[in-house]
JSON list of C-alpha atoms in Angstrom, two decimals:
[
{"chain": "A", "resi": 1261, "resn": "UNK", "atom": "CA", "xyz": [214.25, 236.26, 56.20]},
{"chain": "A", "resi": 1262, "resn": "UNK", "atom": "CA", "xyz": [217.32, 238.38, 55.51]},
{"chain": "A", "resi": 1263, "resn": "UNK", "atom": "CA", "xyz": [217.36, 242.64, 55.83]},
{"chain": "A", "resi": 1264, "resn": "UNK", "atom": "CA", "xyz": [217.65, 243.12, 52.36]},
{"chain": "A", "resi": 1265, "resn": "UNK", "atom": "CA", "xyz": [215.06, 241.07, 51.54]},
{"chain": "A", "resi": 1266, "resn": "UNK", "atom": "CA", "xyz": [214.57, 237.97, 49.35]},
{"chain": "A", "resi": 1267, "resn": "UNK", "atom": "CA", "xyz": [215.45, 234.11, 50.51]},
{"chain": "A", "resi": 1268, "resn": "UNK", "atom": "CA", "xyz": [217.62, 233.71, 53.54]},
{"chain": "A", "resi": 1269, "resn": "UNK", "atom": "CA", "xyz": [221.31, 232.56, 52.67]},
{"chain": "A", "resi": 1270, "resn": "UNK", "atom": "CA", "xyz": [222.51, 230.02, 55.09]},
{"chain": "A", "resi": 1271, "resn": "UNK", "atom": "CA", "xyz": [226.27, 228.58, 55.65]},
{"chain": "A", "resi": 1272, "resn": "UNK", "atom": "CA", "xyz": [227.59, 225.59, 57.81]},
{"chain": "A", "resi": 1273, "resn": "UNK", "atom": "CA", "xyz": [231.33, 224.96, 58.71]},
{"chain": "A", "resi": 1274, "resn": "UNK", "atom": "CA", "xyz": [233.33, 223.58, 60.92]},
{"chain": "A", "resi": 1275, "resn": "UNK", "atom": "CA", "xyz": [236.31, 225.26, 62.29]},
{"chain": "A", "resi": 1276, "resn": "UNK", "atom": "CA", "xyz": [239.35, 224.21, 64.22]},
{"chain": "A", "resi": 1277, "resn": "UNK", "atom": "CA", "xyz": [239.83, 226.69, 67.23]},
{"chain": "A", "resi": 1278, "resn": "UNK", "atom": "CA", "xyz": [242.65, 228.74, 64.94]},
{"chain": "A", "resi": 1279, "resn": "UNK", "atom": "CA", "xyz": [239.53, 229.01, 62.94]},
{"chain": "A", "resi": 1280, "resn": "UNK", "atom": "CA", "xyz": [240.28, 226.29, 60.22]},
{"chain": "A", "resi": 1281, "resn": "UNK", "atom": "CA", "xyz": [238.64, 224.42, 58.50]},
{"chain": "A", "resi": 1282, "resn": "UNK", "atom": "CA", "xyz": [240.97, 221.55, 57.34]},
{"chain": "A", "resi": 1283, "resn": "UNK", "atom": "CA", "xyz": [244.46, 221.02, 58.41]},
{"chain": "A", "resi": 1284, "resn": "UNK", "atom": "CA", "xyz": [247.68, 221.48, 56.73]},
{"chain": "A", "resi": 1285, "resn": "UNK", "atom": "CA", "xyz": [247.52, 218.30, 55.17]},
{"chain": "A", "resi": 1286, "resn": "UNK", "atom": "CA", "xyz": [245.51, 219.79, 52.45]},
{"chain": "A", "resi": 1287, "resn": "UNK", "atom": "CA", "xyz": [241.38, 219.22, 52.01]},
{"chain": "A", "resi": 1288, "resn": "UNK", "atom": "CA", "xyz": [241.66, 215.82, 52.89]},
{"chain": "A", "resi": 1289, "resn": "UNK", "atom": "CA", "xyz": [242.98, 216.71, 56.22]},
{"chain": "A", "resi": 1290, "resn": "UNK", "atom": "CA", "xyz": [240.27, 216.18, 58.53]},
{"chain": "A", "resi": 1291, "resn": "UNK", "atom": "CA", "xyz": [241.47, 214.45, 61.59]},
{"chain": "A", "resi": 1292, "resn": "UNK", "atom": "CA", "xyz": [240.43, 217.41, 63.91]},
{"chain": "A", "resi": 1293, "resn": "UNK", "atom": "CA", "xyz": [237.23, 216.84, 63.33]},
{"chain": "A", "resi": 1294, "resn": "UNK", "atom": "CA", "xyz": [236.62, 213.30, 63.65]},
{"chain": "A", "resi": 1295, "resn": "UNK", "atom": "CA", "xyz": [235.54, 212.40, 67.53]},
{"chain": "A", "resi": 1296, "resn": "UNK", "atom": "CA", "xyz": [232.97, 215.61, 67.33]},
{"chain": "A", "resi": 1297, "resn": "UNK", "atom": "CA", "xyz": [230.72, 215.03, 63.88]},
{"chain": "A", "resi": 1298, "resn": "UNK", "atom": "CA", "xyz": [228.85, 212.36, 64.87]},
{"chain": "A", "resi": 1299, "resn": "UNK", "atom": "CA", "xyz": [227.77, 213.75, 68.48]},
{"chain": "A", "resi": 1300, "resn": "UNK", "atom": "CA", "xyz": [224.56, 215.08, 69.33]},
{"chain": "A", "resi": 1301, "resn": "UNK", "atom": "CA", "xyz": [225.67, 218.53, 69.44]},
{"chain": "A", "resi": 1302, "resn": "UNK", "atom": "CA", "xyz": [226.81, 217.92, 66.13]},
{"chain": "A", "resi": 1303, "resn": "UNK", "atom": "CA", "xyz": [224.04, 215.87, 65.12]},
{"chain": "A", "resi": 1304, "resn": "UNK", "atom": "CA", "xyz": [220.89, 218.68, 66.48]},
{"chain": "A", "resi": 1305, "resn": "UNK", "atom": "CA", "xyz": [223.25, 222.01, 64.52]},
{"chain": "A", "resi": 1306, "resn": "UNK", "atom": "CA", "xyz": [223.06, 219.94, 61.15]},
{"chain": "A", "resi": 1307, "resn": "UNK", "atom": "CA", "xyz": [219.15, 219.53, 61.99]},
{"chain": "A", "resi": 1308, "resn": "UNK", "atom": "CA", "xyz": [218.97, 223.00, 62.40]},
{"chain": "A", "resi": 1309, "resn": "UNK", "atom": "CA", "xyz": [220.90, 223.42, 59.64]},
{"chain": "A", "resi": 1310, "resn": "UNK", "atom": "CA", "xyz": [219.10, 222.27, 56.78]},
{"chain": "A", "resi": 1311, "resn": "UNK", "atom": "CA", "xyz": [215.22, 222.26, 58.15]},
{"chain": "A", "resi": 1312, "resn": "UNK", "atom": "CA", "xyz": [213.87, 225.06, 56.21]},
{"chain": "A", "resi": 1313, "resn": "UNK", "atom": "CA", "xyz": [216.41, 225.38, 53.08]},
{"chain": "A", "resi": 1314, "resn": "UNK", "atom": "CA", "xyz": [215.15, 224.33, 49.91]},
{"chain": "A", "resi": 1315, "resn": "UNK", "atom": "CA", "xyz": [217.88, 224.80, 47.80]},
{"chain": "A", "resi": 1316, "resn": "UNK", "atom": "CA", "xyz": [221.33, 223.44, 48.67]},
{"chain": "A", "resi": 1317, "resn": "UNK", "atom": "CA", "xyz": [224.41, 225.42, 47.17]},
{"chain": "A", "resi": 1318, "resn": "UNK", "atom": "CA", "xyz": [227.52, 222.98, 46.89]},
{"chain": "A", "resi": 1319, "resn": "UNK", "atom": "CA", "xyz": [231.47, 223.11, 45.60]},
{"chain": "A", "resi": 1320, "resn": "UNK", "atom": "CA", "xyz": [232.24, 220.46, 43.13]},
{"chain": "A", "resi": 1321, "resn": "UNK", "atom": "CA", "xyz": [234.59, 218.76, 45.84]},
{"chain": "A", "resi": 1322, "resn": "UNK", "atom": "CA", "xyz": [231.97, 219.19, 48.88]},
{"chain": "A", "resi": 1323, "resn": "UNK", "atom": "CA", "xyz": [228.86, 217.61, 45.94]},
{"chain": "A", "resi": 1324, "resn": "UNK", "atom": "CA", "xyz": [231.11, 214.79, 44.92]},
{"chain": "A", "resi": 1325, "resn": "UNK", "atom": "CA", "xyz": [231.87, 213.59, 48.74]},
{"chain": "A", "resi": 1326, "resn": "UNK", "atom": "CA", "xyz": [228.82, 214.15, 50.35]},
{"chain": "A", "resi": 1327, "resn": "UNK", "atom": "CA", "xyz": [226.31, 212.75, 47.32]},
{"chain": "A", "resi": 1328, "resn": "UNK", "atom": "CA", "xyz": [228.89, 209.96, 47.15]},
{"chain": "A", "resi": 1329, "resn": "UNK", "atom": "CA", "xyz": [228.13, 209.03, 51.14]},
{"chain": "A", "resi": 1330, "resn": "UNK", "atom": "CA", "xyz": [225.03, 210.66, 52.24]},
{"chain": "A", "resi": 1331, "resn": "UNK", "atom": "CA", "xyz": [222.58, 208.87, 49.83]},
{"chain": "A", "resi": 1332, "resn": "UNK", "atom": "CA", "xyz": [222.75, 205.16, 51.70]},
{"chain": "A", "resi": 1333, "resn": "UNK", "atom": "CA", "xyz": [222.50, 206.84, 54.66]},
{"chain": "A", "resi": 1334, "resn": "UNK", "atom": "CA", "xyz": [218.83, 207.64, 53.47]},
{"chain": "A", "resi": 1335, "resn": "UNK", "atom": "CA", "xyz": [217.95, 204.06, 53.27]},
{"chain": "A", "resi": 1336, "resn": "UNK", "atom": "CA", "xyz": [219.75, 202.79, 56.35]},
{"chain": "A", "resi": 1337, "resn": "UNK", "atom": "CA", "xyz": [217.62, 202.17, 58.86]},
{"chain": "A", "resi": 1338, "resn": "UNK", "atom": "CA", "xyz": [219.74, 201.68, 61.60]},
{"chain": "A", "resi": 1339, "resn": "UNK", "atom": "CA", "xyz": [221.60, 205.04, 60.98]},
{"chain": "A", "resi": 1340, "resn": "UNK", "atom": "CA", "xyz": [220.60, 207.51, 63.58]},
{"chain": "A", "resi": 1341, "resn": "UNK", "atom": "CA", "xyz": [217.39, 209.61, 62.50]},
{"chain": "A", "resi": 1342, "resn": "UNK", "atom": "CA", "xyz": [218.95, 213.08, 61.68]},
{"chain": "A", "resi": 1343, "resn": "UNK", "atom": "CA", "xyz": [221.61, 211.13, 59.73]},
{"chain": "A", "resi": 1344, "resn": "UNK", "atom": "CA", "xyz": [218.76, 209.79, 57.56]},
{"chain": "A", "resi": 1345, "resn": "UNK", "atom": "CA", "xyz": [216.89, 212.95, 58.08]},
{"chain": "A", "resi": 1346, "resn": "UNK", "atom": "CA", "xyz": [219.54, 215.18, 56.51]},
{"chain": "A", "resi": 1347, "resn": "UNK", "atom": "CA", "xyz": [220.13, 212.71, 53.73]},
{"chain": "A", "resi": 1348, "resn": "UNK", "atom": "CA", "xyz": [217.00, 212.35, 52.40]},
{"chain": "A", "resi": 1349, "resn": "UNK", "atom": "CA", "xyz": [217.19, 216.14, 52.41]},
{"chain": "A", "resi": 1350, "resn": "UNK", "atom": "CA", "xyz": [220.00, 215.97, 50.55]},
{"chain": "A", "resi": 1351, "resn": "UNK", "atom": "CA", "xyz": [218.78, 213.74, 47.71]},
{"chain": "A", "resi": 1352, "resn": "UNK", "atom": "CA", "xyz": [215.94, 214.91, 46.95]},
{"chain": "A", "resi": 1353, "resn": "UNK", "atom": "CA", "xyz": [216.64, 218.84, 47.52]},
{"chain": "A", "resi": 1354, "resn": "UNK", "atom": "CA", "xyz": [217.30, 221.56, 44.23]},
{"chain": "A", "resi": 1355, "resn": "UNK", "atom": "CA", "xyz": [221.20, 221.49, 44.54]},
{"chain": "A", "resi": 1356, "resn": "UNK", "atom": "CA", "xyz": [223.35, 223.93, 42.64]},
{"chain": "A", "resi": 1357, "resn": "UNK", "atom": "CA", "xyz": [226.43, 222.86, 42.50]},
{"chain": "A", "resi": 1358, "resn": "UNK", "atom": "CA", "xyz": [229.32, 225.70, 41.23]},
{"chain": "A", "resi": 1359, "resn": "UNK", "atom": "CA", "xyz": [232.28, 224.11, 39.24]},
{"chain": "A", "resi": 1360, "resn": "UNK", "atom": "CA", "xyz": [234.47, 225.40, 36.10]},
{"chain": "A", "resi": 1361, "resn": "UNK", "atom": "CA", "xyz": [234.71, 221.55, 35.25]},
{"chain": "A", "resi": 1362, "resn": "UNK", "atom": "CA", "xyz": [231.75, 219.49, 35.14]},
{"chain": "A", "resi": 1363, "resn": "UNK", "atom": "CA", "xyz": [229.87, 220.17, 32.03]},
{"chain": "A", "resi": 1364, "resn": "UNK", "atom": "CA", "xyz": [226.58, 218.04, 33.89]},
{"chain": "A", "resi": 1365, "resn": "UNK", "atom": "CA", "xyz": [225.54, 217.11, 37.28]},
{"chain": "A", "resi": 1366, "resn": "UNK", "atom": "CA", "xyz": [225.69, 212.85, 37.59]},
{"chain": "A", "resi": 1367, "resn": "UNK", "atom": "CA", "xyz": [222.99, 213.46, 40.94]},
{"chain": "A", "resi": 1368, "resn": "UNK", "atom": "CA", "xyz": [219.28, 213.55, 40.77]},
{"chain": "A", "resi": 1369, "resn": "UNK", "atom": "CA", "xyz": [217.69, 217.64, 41.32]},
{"chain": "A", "resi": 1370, "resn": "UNK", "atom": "CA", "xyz": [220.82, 219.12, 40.49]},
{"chain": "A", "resi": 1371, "resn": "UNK", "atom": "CA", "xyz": [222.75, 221.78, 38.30]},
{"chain": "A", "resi": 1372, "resn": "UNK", "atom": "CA", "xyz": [226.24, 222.57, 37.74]},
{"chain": "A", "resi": 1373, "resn": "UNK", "atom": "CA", "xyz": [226.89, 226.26, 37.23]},
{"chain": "A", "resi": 1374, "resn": "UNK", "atom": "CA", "xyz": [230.11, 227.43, 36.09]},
{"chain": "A", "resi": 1375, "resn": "UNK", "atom": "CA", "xyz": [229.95, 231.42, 37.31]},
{"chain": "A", "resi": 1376, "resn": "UNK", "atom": "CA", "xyz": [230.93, 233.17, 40.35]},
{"chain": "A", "resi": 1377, "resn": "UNK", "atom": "CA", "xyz": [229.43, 232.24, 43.95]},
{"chain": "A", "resi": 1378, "resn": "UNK", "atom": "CA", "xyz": [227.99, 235.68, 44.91]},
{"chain": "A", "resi": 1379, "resn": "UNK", "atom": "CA", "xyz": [226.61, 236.16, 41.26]},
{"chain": "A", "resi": 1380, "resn": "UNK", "atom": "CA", "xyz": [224.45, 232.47, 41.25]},
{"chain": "A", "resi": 1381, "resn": "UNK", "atom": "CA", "xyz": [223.36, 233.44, 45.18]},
{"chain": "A", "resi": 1382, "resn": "UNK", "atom": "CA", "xyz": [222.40, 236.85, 44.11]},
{"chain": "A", "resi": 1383, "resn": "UNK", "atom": "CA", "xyz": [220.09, 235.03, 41.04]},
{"chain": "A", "resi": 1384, "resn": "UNK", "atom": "CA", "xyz": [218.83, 232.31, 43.39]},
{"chain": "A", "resi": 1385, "resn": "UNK", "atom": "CA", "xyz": [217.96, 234.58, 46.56]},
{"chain": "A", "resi": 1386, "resn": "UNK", "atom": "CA", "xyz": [215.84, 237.15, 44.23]},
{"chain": "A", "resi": 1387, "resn": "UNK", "atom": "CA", "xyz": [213.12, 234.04, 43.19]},
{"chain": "A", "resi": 1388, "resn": "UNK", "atom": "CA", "xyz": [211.57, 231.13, 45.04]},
{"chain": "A", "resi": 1389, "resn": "UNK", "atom": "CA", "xyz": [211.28, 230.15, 48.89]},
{"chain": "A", "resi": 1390, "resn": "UNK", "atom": "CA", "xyz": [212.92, 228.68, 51.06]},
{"chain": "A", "resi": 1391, "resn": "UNK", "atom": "CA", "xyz": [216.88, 229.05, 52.68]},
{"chain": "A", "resi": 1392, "resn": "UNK", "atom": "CA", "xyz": [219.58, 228.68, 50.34]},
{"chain": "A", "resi": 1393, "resn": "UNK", "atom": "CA", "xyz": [222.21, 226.37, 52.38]},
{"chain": "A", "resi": 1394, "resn": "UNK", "atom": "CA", "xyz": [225.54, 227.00, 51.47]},
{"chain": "A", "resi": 1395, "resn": "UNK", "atom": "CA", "xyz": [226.66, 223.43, 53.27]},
{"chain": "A", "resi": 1396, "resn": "UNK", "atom": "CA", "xyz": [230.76, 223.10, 54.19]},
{"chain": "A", "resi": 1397, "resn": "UNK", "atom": "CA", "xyz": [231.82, 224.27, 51.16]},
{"chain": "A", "resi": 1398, "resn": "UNK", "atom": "CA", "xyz": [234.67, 226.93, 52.22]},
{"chain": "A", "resi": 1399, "resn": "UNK", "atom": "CA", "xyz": [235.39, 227.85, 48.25]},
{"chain": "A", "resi": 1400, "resn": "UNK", "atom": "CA", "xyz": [231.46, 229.16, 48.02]},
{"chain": "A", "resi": 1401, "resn": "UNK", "atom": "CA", "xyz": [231.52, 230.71, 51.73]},
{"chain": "A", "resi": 1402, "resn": "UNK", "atom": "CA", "xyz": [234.28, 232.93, 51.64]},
{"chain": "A", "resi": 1403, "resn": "UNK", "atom": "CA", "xyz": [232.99, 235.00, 48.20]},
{"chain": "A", "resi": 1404, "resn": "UNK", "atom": "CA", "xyz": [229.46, 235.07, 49.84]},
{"chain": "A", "resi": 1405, "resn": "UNK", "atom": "CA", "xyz": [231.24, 236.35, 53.30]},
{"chain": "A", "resi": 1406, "resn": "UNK", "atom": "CA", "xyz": [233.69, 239.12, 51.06]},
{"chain": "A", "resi": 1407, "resn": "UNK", "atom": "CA", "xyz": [230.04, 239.96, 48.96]},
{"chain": "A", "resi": 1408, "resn": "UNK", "atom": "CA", "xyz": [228.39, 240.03, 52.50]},
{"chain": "A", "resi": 1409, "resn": "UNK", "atom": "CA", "xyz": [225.14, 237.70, 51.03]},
{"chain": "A", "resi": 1410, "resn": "UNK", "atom": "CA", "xyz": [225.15, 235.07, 53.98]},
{"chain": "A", "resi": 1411, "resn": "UNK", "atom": "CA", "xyz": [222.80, 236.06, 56.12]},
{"chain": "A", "resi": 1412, "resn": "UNK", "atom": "CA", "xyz": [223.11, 232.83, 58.68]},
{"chain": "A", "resi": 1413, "resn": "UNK", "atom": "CA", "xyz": [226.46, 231.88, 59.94]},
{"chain": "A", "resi": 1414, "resn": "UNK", "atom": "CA", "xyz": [226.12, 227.93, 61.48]},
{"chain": "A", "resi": 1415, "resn": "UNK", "atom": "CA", "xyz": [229.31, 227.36, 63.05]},
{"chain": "A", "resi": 1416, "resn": "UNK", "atom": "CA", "xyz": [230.58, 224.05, 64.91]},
{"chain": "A", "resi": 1417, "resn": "UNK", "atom": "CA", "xyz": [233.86, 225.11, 66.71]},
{"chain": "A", "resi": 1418, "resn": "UNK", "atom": "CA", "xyz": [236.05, 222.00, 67.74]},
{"chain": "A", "resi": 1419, "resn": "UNK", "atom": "CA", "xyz": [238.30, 222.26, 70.76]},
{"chain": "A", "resi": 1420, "resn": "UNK", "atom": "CA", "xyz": [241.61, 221.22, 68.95]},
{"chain": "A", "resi": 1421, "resn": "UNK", "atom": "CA", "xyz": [244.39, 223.43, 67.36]},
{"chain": "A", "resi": 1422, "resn": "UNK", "atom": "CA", "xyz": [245.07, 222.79, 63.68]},
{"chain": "A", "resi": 1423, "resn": "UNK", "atom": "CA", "xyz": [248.08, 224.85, 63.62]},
{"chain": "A", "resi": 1424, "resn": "UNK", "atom": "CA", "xyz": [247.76, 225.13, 59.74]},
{"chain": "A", "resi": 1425, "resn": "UNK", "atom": "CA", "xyz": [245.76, 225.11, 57.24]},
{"chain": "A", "resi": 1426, "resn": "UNK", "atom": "CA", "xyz": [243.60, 227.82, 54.91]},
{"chain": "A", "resi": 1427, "resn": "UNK", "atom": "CA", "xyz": [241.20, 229.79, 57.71]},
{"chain": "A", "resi": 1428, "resn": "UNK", "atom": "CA", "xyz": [237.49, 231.06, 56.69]},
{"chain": "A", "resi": 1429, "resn": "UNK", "atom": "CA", "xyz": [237.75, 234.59, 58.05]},
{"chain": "A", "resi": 1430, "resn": "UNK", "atom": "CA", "xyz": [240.71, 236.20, 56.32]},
{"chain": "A", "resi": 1431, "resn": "UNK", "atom": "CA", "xyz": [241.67, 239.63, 56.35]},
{"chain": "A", "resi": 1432, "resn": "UNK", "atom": "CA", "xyz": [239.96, 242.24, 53.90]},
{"chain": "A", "resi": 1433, "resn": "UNK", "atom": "CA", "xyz": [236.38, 240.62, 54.59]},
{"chain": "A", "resi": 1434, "resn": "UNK", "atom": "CA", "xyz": [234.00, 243.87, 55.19]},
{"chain": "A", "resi": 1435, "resn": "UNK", "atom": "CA", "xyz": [233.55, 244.76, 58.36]},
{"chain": "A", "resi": 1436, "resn": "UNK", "atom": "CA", "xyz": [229.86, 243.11, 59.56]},
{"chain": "A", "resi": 1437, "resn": "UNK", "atom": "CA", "xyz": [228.08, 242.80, 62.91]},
{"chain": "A", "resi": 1438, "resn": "UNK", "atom": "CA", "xyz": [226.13, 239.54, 63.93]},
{"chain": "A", "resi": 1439, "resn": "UNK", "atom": "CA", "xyz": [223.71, 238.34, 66.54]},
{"chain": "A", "resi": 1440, "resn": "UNK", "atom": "CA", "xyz": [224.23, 235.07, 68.17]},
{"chain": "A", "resi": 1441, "resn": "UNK", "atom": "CA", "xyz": [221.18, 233.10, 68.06]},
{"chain": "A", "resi": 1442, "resn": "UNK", "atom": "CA", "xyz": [221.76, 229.61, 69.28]},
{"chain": "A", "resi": 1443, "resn": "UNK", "atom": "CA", "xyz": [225.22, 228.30, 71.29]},
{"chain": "A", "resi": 1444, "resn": "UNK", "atom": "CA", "xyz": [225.27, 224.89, 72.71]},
{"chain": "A", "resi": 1445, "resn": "UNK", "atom": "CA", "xyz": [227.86, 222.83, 74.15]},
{"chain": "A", "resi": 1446, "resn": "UNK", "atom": "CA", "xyz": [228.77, 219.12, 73.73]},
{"chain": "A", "resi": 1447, "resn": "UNK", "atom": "CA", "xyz": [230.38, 216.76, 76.51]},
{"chain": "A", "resi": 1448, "resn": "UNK", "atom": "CA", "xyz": [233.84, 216.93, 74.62]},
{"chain": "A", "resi": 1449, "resn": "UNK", "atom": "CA", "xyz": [234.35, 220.56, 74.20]},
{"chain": "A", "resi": 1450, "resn": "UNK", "atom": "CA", "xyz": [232.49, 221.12, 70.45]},
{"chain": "A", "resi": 1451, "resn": "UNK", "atom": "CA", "xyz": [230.50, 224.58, 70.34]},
{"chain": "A", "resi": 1452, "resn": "UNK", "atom": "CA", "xyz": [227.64, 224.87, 67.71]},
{"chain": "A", "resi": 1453, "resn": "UNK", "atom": "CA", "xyz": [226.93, 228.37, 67.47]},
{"chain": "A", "resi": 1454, "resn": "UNK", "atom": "CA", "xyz": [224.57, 230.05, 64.93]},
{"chain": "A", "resi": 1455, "resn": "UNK", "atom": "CA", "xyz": [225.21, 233.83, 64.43]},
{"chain": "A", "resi": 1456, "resn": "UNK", "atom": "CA", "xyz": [222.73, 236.28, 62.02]},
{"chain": "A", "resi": 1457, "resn": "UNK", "atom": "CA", "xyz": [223.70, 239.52, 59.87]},
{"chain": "A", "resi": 1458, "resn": "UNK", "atom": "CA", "xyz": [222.77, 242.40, 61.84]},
{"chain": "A", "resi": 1459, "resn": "UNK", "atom": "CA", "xyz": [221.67, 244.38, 58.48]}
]
């Protein structure tokens, strides 16, 4: 659980080694990435990721791609087991997604929420159990991180350059302290590394 008490909040990203996490091609720009997400590395952080969160927090851009993909994963059988793991997850988990467009959520368990990121964490981490995963959705991260409300950072650091592109840790975040918790290396060069709030 977190220091100042209430549900743990979780967040997953992956970052270029300039610390981006898409290129300068826009959000769609996600080349640098591509040879490390399906590695075992990869595979065993998003694992580690979700087991224990029972409430996924989403961006209207991250809900629409991953509910979009993830849910045939669920029923493929030949797709490797924390694919299929993580998806069911995924369907069947509360999921809360934040967006000043939708008027209704088109996916089963969820709820669109049109207010700010730290306000609907704040309302979510005072009831229930569970982690709240905040899961690659930069435009929910980076209120929580200026707020200082994530008390898991799950990082997967690729071994490329993106040399543009917006960057998760910008200046005028609070100063914070974490405590690296789990680092692991894969074959081509991708770090997973989970860091906690030292509270």
């Amino acid at each position: 659980m977190n220091g100042s008490g209430g549900r743990r909040v979780s967040a997953n990203l992956a970052l270029s080694l300039d610390g981006r996490y898409h290129g300068p091609g826009g959000p769609g720009d996600f080349g640098m990435f591509l040879p490390y997400v399906a590695t075992d590395v990869a595979r065993d952080q998003l694992t580690r990721v979700w087991e224990g969160a029972t409430t996924a927090v989403l961006g209207r851009g991250n809900a629409e791609g991953f509910l979009g993909y993830w849910p045939s994963v669920a029923d493929d059988e030949s797709a490797d087991p924390r694919d299929r793991g993580y998806a069911k997850w995924l369907v069947g988990v509360e999921k809360v997604v934040l967006s000043t467009t939708l008027t209704s959520a088109p996916w089963d368990h969820a709820r669109v929420v049109n207010a700010p990121a730290a306000e609907v964490v704040t309302t979510l981490r005072a009831k229930g159990e569970g982690d709240i995963l905040v899961n690659s959705s930069p435009s929910v991260i980076k209120p929580l991180l200026a707020a200082d409300l994530i008390d898991r950072l799950c990082l997967m650091v690729v071994p490329e350059i993106a040399g543009g592109g917006p960057r998760l840790f910008e200046d005028g975040l609070p100063g914070t302290r974490w405590s690296l918790t789990h680092q692991e290396s894969g074959k081509l060069g991708e770090s997973a590394l989970v860091y906690d709030r030292v509270r």
